[in-house]
Amino acid sequence: VQRLAITDTLTGGYNRRYLDQFLAKEIQRCARYQHGFSLIMLDIDGFKAYNDAHGHPAGDEALREVVRLLRHNLRVVDVVARYGGEEFIIVLPETSAERALSVAEKIRAVVAAHPFAHGRLTVSLGVAYCPAEAESTPDALIASADEALYRAKRGGRDRVVS
């Protein structure tokens, strides 16, 4: 029952409630142990068109497949949460900004190369970093990653921006 309360029922990733709780704790850990962490916001490019062309069941399967790809290409300690619709947030504990950019680029390439059932999908990713000495909030970190994500979208999609 506890697991169900923190899980997105469609994708099997964590839900927004869990993300909010985890981010608050990670910011506290960051300050206490003097290490930073990174956050990636991911959006599936052109997902509405994919849904319109192939139907919502195909779109749902694509969302589940993206979460499987993320989990397969991340560490066990990393958190994958559905933020809304086709947007996901990945929290990378004890991960530098440079390393997070590398992880985001790997994810971008893995998704672009994956043979989805109804055609190619790409993702755009925005990366934010919370240094140990910063006083940050979950909302501020998400806003920073979101702004980077929208720069990636405006820059042509299928890219990583920090």
XYZ file of N, CA, C and O in Angstrom:
648
model
N 0.828 -1.188 0.000
C 0.000 0.000 0.000
C 0.874 1.254 0.000
O 0.595 2.208 -0.724
N 1.955 1.246 0.796
C 2.847 2.405 0.817
C 3.488 2.625 -0.549
O 3.620 3.759 -1.007
N 3.889 1.549 -1.200
C 4.511 1.644 -2.526
C 3.524 2.237 -3.534
O 3.885 3.067 -4.352
N 2.272 1.820 -3.474
C 1.261 2.335 -4.384
C 1.033 3.839 -4.185
O 0.744 4.554 -5.141
N 1.178 4.306 -2.969
C 0.950 5.722 -2.666
C 2.012 6.632 -3.281
O 1.774 7.827 -3.450
N 3.179 6.077 -3.629
C 4.261 6.904 -4.171
C 4.601 6.562 -5.622
O 5.567 7.077 -6.172
N 3.786 5.710 -6.245
C 4.064 5.233 -7.599
C 3.062 5.792 -8.592
O 1.855 5.809 -8.336
N 3.566 6.231 -9.744
C 2.709 6.635 -10.846
C 2.106 5.365 -11.436
O 2.844 4.477 -11.878
N 0.798 5.275 -11.438
C 0.148 4.028 -11.833
C 0.348 3.684 -13.299
O 0.353 2.509 -13.657
N 0.541 4.663 -14.158
C 0.724 4.372 -15.582
C 2.129 3.880 -15.893
O 2.305 2.866 -16.569
N 3.143 4.589 -15.391
C 4.521 4.299 -15.806
C 5.294 3.407 -14.849
O 6.304 2.824 -15.239
N 4.866 3.336 -13.599
C 5.617 2.585 -12.603
C 6.751 3.380 -11.990
O 7.420 2.911 -11.076
N 6.986 4.600 -12.479
C 7.970 5.483 -11.845
C 7.364 6.090 -10.591
O 6.209 5.812 -10.242
N 8.142 6.898 -9.915
C 7.597 7.582 -8.745
C 6.621 8.668 -9.179
O 6.678 9.158 -10.307
N 5.755 9.082 -8.256
C 4.798 10.135 -8.560
C 5.272 11.484 -7.997
O 6.321 11.573 -7.352
N 4.501 12.503 -8.248
C 4.852 13.866 -7.842
C 4.948 13.993 -6.316
O 5.817 14.690 -5.808
N 4.105 13.320 -5.598
C 4.135 13.366 -4.134
C 5.493 12.881 -3.620
O 6.115 13.518 -2.784
N 5.937 11.740 -4.134
C 7.226 11.205 -3.711
C 8.359 12.141 -4.112
O 9.284 12.380 -3.334
N 8.295 12.674 -5.330
C 9.325 13.593 -5.792
C 9.464 14.789 -4.853
O 10.579 15.155 -4.471
N 8.353 15.386 -4.487
C 8.392 16.551 -3.593
C 9.053 16.199 -2.257
O 9.889 16.949 -1.749
N 8.693 15.062 -1.698
C 9.276 14.632 -0.426
C 10.761 14.327 -0.583
O 11.579 14.722 0.252
N 11.120 13.632 -1.649
C 12.508 13.251 -1.864
C 13.389 14.473 -2.073
O 14.484 14.560 -1.518
N 12.933 15.427 -2.863
C 13.725 16.634 -3.109
C 13.973 17.420 -1.830
O 15.083 17.906 -1.598
N 12.968 17.546 -1.004
C 13.137 18.266 0.264
C 14.201 17.577 1.124
O 15.079 18.245 1.700
N 14.158 16.254 1.196
C 15.153 15.509 1.974
C 16.538 15.605 1.342
O 17.547 15.721 2.038
N 16.611 15.567 0.014
C 17.906 15.619 -0.662
C 18.563 16.983 -0.465
O 19.785 17.067 -0.298
N 17.789 18.041 -0.450
C 18.344 19.375 -0.177
C 18.911 19.425 1.242
O 19.999 19.973 1.460
N 18.220 18.832 2.184
C 18.730 18.779 3.561
C 20.013 17.951 3.636
O 20.976 18.347 4.296
N 20.034 16.805 2.968
C 21.241 15.969 2.944
C 22.406 16.712 2.305
O 23.541 16.627 2.752
N 22.104 17.424 1.255
C 23.103 18.195 0.523
C 23.802 19.178 1.463
O 25.029 19.268 1.501
N 23.020 19.908 2.236
C 23.582 20.887 3.171
C 24.330 20.200 4.315
O 25.423 20.619 4.695
N 23.753 19.145 4.839
C 24.357 18.475 5.990
C 25.688 17.820 5.654
O 26.654 17.916 6.403
N 25.741 17.117 4.528
C 26.948 16.358 4.179
C 27.855 17.076 3.188
O 28.855 16.520 2.742
N 27.482 18.293 2.840
C 28.306 19.137 1.967
C 28.641 18.486 0.627
O 29.790 18.399 0.215
N 27.608 18.029 -0.038
C 27.757 17.530 -1.405
C 26.584 18.061 -2.217
O 25.506 18.281 -1.706
N 26.818 18.282 -3.475
C 25.748 18.745 -4.345
C 25.009 17.590 -4.981
O 25.380 16.427 -4.819
N 23.966 17.932 -5.684
C 23.251 16.932 -6.470
C 22.660 17.615 -7.697
O 22.608 18.843 -7.776
N 22.243 16.815 -8.650
C 21.707 17.351 -9.894
C 20.292 16.852 -10.139
O 19.865 15.836 -9.594
N 19.607 17.606 -10.966
C 18.231 17.308 -11.325
C 18.097 17.491 -12.836
O 18.617 18.461 -13.395
N 17.434 16.546 -13.475
C 17.195 16.610 -14.915
C 15.689 16.620 -15.142
O 14.976 15.777 -14.605
N 15.221 17.563 -15.955
C 13.832 17.542 -16.395
C 13.831 17.085 -17.849
O 14.580 17.612 -18.673
N 13.008 16.096 -18.136
C 12.946 15.476 -19.459
C 11.538 15.618 -20.007
O 10.561 15.403 -19.289
N 11.432 15.968 -21.285
C 10.144 16.060 -21.958
C 10.249 15.292 -23.276
O 11.242 15.442 -24.006
N 9.241 14.479 -23.565
C 9.233 13.736 -24.828
C 8.798 14.697 -25.934
O 7.726 15.297 -25.863
N 9.638 14.835 -26.935
C 9.373 15.749 -28.043
C 8.213 15.253 -28.902
O 8.161 14.072 -29.263
N 7.297 16.165 -29.242
C 6.218 15.839 -30.169
C 5.296 14.735 -29.700
O 4.712 14.019 -30.524
N 5.125 14.605 -28.395
C 4.353 13.473 -27.884
C 2.873 13.566 -28.248
O 2.229 12.543 -28.497
N 2.314 14.755 -28.306
C 0.911 14.904 -28.684
C 0.677 14.345 -30.089
O -0.295 13.630 -30.332
N 1.572 14.650 -31.002
C 1.448 14.131 -32.368
C 1.550 12.605 -32.385
O 0.838 11.934 -33.149
N 2.425 12.039 -31.551
C 2.567 10.581 -31.444
C 1.248 9.971 -30.972
O 0.758 8.994 -31.549
N 0.664 10.570 -29.921
C -0.625 10.102 -29.406
C -1.717 10.226 -30.459
O -2.525 9.316 -30.639
N -1.761 11.367 -31.151
C -2.789 11.595 -32.165
C -2.667 10.594 -33.311
O -3.678 10.111 -33.826
N -1.450 10.290 -33.712
C -1.230 9.394 -34.853
C -1.454 7.924 -34.507
O -1.926 7.156 -35.350
N -1.115 7.527 -33.283
C -1.114 6.092 -32.949
C -2.091 5.706 -31.850
O -2.232 4.523 -31.548
N -2.717 6.681 -31.222
C -3.686 6.405 -30.169
C -3.060 6.436 -28.780
O -1.852 6.256 -28.620
N -3.914 6.676 -27.804
C -3.436 6.785 -26.427
C -2.843 5.496 -25.859
O -1.871 5.569 -25.097
N -3.352 4.314 -26.212
C -2.686 3.100 -25.714
C -1.224 3.012 -26.175
O -0.351 2.617 -25.404
N -0.957 3.424 -27.411
C 0.427 3.423 -27.900
C 1.245 4.466 -27.154
O 2.413 4.229 -26.814
N 0.645 5.612 -26.892
C 1.330 6.655 -26.120
C 1.625 6.192 -24.705
O 2.715 6.438 -24.180
N 0.674 5.514 -24.093
C 0.884 4.991 -22.738
C 2.039 3.994 -22.718
O 2.877 4.018 -21.812
N 2.076 3.136 -23.712
C 3.169 2.156 -23.781
C 4.506 2.861 -23.980
O 5.518 2.468 -23.402
N 4.526 3.912 -24.784
C 5.766 4.673 -24.988
C 6.233 5.313 -23.678
O 7.427 5.303 -23.372
N 5.305 5.835 -22.886
C 5.672 6.410 -21.589
C 6.290 5.343 -20.677
O 7.306 5.585 -20.018
N 5.669 4.172 -20.642
C 6.209 3.075 -19.823
C 7.598 2.676 -20.319
O 8.501 2.406 -19.529
N 7.769 2.638 -21.634
C 9.060 2.248 -22.209
C 10.138 3.280 -21.888
O 11.275 2.920 -21.593
N 9.790 4.551 -21.915
C 10.760 5.596 -21.553
C 11.214 5.400 -20.108
O 12.411 5.458 -19.811
N 10.299 5.126 -19.206
C 10.679 4.902 -17.803
C 11.574 3.672 -17.692
O 12.567 3.689 -16.960
N 11.274 2.619 -18.421
C 12.145 1.431 -18.395
C 13.548 1.779 -18.890
O 14.554 1.346 -18.311
N 13.632 2.553 -19.964
C 14.942 2.967 -20.482
C 15.700 3.803 -19.454
O 16.909 3.625 -19.269
N 14.996 4.714 -18.809
C 15.645 5.550 -17.798
C 16.201 4.687 -16.669
O 17.368 4.809 -16.292
N 15.373 3.825 -16.133
C 15.814 2.974 -15.021
C 16.995 2.100 -15.407
O 17.902 1.871 -14.611
N 16.976 1.597 -16.623
C 18.051 0.718 -17.094
C 19.370 1.480 -17.254
O 20.438 0.877 -17.162
N 19.302 2.773 -17.475
C 20.498 3.564 -17.746
C 20.882 4.512 -16.619
O 21.733 5.388 -16.812
N 20.269 4.345 -15.463
C 20.590 5.156 -14.292
C 21.021 4.252 -13.142
O 20.849 3.033 -13.189
N 21.565 4.882 -12.116
C 21.958 4.135 -10.919
C 20.726 3.795 -10.085
O 19.681 4.443 -10.214
N 20.855 2.828 -9.213
C 19.764 2.427 -8.319
C 19.354 3.590 -7.411
O 18.174 3.747 -7.099
N 20.298 4.437 -7.018
C 19.995 5.547 -6.104
C 19.324 6.731 -6.798
O 18.798 7.614 -6.132
N 19.339 6.771 -8.117
C 18.714 7.865 -8.843
C 17.192 7.697 -8.829
O 16.683 6.575 -8.833
N 16.487 8.813 -8.810
C 15.031 8.796 -8.716
C 14.425 9.280 -10.032
O 14.777 10.346 -10.530
N 13.516 8.474 -10.576
C 12.769 8.833 -11.782
C 11.319 9.042 -11.378
O 10.677 8.115 -10.867
N 10.816 10.253 -11.618
C 9.435 10.565 -11.238
C 8.711 11.205 -12.415
O 9.280 12.032 -13.134
N 7.468 10.825 -12.570
C 6.634 11.476 -13.582
C 6.183 12.810 -13.011
O 5.553 12.876 -11.964
N 6.519 13.867 -13.719
C 6.186 15.213 -13.253
C 4.809 15.628 -13.751
O 4.075 16.310 -13.068
N 4.466 15.194 -14.934
C 3.155 15.487 -15.503
C 3.154 15.145 -16.977
O 4.152 15.344 -17.664
N 2.059 14.594 -17.459
C 1.950 14.290 -18.881
C 3.125 13.466 -19.362
O 3.345 12.342 -18.927
N 3.913 14.066 -20.274
C 5.094 13.395 -20.817
C 6.380 14.003 -20.289
O 7.430 13.910 -20.906
N 6.310 14.631 -19.109
C 7.493 15.207 -18.463
C 7.903 14.362 -17.262
O 7.057 13.912 -16.493
N 9.214 14.187 -17.134
C 9.773 13.415 -16.035
C 10.893 14.204 -15.384
O 11.554 15.011 -16.038
N 11.103 13.953 -14.099
C 12.238 14.529 -13.387
C 13.090 13.389 -12.876
O 12.588 12.394 -12.345
N 14.388 13.550 -13.061
C 15.370 12.580 -12.580
C 16.239 13.296 -11.566
O 16.813 14.351 -11.860
N 16.341 12.752 -10.374
C 17.207 13.308 -9.333
C 18.440 12.418 -9.244
O 18.324 11.198 -9.092
N 19.614 13.051 -9.344
C 20.889 12.349 -9.311
C 21.646 12.744 -8.047
O 22.372 13.745 -8.033
N 21.473 11.995 -6.955
C 22.176 12.338 -5.706
C 23.692 12.312 -5.892
O 24.229 11.494 -6.658
N 24.362 13.229 -5.193
C 25.830 13.304 -5.175
C 26.411 13.273 -6.585
O 27.380 12.557 -6.857
N 25.830 14.072 -7.467
C 26.257 14.108 -8.865
C 26.562 15.543 -9.265
O 25.720 16.422 -9.108
N 27.755 15.752 -9.807
C 28.170 17.084 -10.239
C 27.375 17.524 -11.467
O 26.773 16.707 -12.171
N 27.429 18.814 -11.747
C 26.763 19.356 -12.930
C 27.343 18.735 -14.197
O 26.594 18.384 -15.124
N 28.659 18.580 -14.244
C 29.302 18.006 -15.420
C 28.865 16.564 -15.640
O 28.573 16.142 -16.765
N 28.832 15.801 -14.574
C 28.413 14.394 -14.680
C 26.944 14.314 -15.083
O 26.554 13.455 -15.873
N 26.111 15.208 -14.554
C 24.689 15.213 -14.902
C 24.488 15.502 -16.381
O 23.621 14.900 -17.028
N 25.292 16.395 -16.935
C 25.214 16.670 -18.375
C 25.552 15.413 -19.182
O 24.904 15.113 -20.183
N 26.544 14.685 -18.720
C 26.934 13.440 -19.383
C 25.812 12.404 -19.305
O 25.499 11.728 -20.292
N 25.202 12.282 -18.140
C 24.087 11.342 -17.958
C 22.916 11.746 -18.850
O 22.308 10.901 -19.520
N 22.604 13.034 -18.885
C 21.494 13.512 -19.711
C 21.748 13.234 -21.185
O 20.837 12.817 -21.913
N 22.959 13.440 -21.630
C 23.291 13.174 -23.039
C 23.167 11.680 -23.340
O 22.671 11.286 -24.405
N 23.588 10.843 -22.411
C 23.444 9.396 -22.594
C 21.964 9.029 -22.727
O 21.585 8.256 -23.619
N 21.131 9.583 -21.865
C 19.692 9.312 -21.909
C 19.109 9.774 -23.244
O 18.333 9.066 -23.881
N 19.498 10.978 -23.671
C 19.005 11.510 -24.938
C 19.325 10.541 -26.078
O 18.469 10.191 -26.892
N 20.556 10.062 -26.128
C 20.991 9.166 -27.193
C 20.288 7.810 -27.120
O 19.899 7.248 -28.154
N 20.110 7.281 -25.920
C 19.448 5.978 -25.747
C 18.002 6.044 -26.230
O 17.532 5.148 -26.939
N 17.291 7.103 -25.853
C 15.896 7.229 -26.280
C 15.819 7.403 -27.796
O 14.999 6.773 -28.465
N 16.676 8.242 -28.360
C 16.657 8.487 -29.813
C 16.944 7.219 -30.607
O 16.413 7.038 -31.707
N 17.764 6.334 -30.059
C 18.136 5.100 -30.763
C 17.153 3.950 -30.526
O 17.213 2.937 -31.227
N 16.268 4.099 -29.568
C 15.382 2.989 -29.193
C 14.302 2.744 -30.257
O 13.685 3.679 -30.737
N 14.056 1.488 -30.589
C 13.018 1.173 -31.583
C 11.623 1.110 -30.948
O 11.111 0.023 -30.660
N 11.006 2.260 -30.733
C 9.643 2.278 -30.201
C 8.716 1.625 -31.224
O 8.968 1.679 -32.433
N 7.633 1.048 -30.756
C 6.726 0.272 -31.607
C 6.135 1.079 -32.761
O 5.886 0.525 -33.837
N 5.922 2.366 -32.562
C 5.237 3.166 -33.582
C 6.104 4.285 -34.142
O 5.590 5.290 -34.625
N 7.406 4.123 -34.074
C 8.285 5.123 -34.661
C 9.182 5.792 -33.648
O 9.032 5.626 -32.436
N 10.089 6.554 -34.174
C 11.131 7.203 -33.382
C 10.555 8.281 -32.454
O 9.669 9.039 -32.839
N 11.095 8.330 -31.245
C 10.805 9.398 -30.291
C 12.128 10.003 -29.844
O 13.149 9.306 -29.778
N 12.101 11.287 -29.550
C 13.270 11.960 -28.992
C 12.845 12.688 -27.725
O 11.654 12.871 -27.469
N 13.842 13.096 -26.965
C 13.579 13.840 -25.731
C 14.467 15.074 -25.679
O 15.566 15.091 -26.229
N 13.950 16.078 -24.996
C 14.733 17.262 -24.666
C 14.927 17.236 -23.160
O 14.029 16.814 -22.415
N 16.119 17.686 -22.711
C 16.438 17.603 -21.288
C 17.039 18.907 -20.790
O 17.884 19.502 -21.465
N 16.604 19.316 -19.608
C 17.162 20.478 -18.931
C 17.808 20.022 -17.638
O 17.226 19.234 -16.880
N 19.024 20.506 -17.367
C 19.792 20.067 -16.204
C 19.983 21.233 -15.238
O 20.326 22.342 -15.654
N 19.762 20.975 -13.954
C 20.018 21.954 -12.896
C 20.905 21.302 -11.850
O 20.881 20.079 -11.663
N 21.679 22.129 -11.151
C 22.593 21.627 -10.125
C 22.345 22.378 -8.826
O 22.150 23.593 -8.825
N 22.381 21.651 -7.725
C 22.244 22.244 -6.395
C 23.569 22.053 -5.657
O 23.872 20.957 -5.191
N 24.383 23.119 -5.578
C 25.655 22.988 -4.859
C 25.426 22.878 -3.350
O 24.402 23.325 -2.835
N 26.380 22.291 -2.664
C 26.252 22.056 -1.228
C 26.031 23.336 -0.445
O 25.286 23.359 0.531
N 26.663 24.424 -0.867
C 26.576 25.658 -0.103
C 25.336 26.495 -0.427
O 25.074 27.504 0.217
N 24.570 26.087 -1.397
C 23.400 26.872 -1.804
C 22.211 26.595 -0.892
O 22.016 25.486 -0.429
N 21.458 27.642 -0.665
C 20.177 27.471 0.018
C 19.128 27.460 -1.082
O 18.818 28.491 -1.663
N 18.624 26.288 -1.375
C 17.689 26.146 -2.474
C 16.403 25.513 -1.982
O 16.321 25.014 -0.866
N 15.421 25.531 -2.850
C 14.140 24.879 -2.574
C 13.829 23.951 -3.739
O 14.349 24.136 -4.847
N 12.966 22.963 -3.510
C 12.567 22.104 -4.627
C 11.996 22.911 -5.790
O 12.332 22.651 -6.944
N 11.166 23.893 -5.482
C 10.558 24.691 -6.551
C 11.600 25.450 -7.356
O 11.495 25.549 -8.585
N 12.618 25.987 -6.691
C 13.663 26.736 -7.395
C 14.482 25.821 -8.297
O 14.814 26.190 -9.428
N 14.801 24.629 -7.819
C 15.553 23.675 -8.645
C 14.748 23.222 -9.860
O 15.275 23.156 -10.971
N 13.490 22.927 -9.640
C 12.635 22.500 -10.739
C 12.491 23.639 -11.752
O 12.554 23.408 -12.969
N 12.337 24.856 -11.265
C 12.217 26.009 -12.171
C 13.486 26.172 -13.008
O 13.419 26.487 -14.201
N 14.631 25.967 -12.397
C 15.902 26.074 -13.117
C 16.011 25.003 -14.208
O 16.395 25.291 -15.347
N 15.667 23.768 -13.866
C 15.702 22.687 -14.851
C 14.655 22.914 -15.940
O 14.904 22.642 -17.123
N 13.503 23.435 -15.564
C 12.439 23.707 -16.515
C 12.859 24.779 -17.518
O 12.609 24.656 -18.724
N 13.519 25.821 -17.038
C 14.006 26.875 -17.937
C 15.034 26.307 -18.915
O 15.006 26.605 -20.108
N 15.936 25.464 -18.425
C 16.915 24.817 -19.312
C 16.201 23.926 -20.332
O 16.569 23.902 -21.511
N 15.184 23.205 -19.891
C 14.417 22.355 -20.794
C 13.792 23.189 -21.913
O 13.850 22.813 -23.089
N 13.204 24.314 -21.567
C 12.567 25.129 -22.600
C 13.582 25.766 -23.542
O 13.290 25.985 -24.719
N 14.785 26.021 -23.062
C 15.845 26.471 -23.981
C 16.199 25.347 -24.960
O 16.447 25.599 -26.134
N 16.199 24.114 -24.474
C 16.446 22.973 -25.364
C 15.338 22.855 -26.409
O 15.608 22.611 -27.587
N 14.100 23.039 -25.988
C 12.968 22.973 -26.919
C 13.079 24.090 -27.966
O 12.907 23.842 -29.157
N 13.339 25.309 -27.500
C 13.457 26.438 -28.433
C 14.660 26.270 -29.351
O 14.664 26.782 -30.477
N 15.673 25.552 -28.904
C 16.878 25.346 -29.700
C 16.744 24.257 -30.743
O 17.698 23.986 -31.473
N 15.603 23.596 -30.803
C 15.396 22.595 -31.839
C 15.021 21.214 -31.360
O 14.878 20.297 -32.150
N 14.904 21.020 -30.074
C 14.535 19.720 -29.492
C 15.654 18.688 -29.657
O 16.646 18.952 -30.299
N 15.448 17.534 -29.014
C 16.413 16.428 -29.063
C 17.798 16.926 -28.658
O 18.789 16.682 -29.328
N 17.836 17.639 -27.508
C 19.114 18.164 -27.025
C 19.082 18.327 -25.510
O 18.045 18.265 -24.891
N 20.282 18.555 -24.963
C 20.482 18.745 -23.528
C 20.976 20.167 -23.309
O 21.885 20.619 -23.993
N 20.382 20.859 -22.329
C 20.801 22.217 -21.970
C 20.861 22.301 -20.448
O 20.031 21.729 -19.755
N 21.867 23.038 -19.949
C 21.942 23.247 -18.488
C 21.816 24.726 -18.188
O 21.910 25.568 -19.064
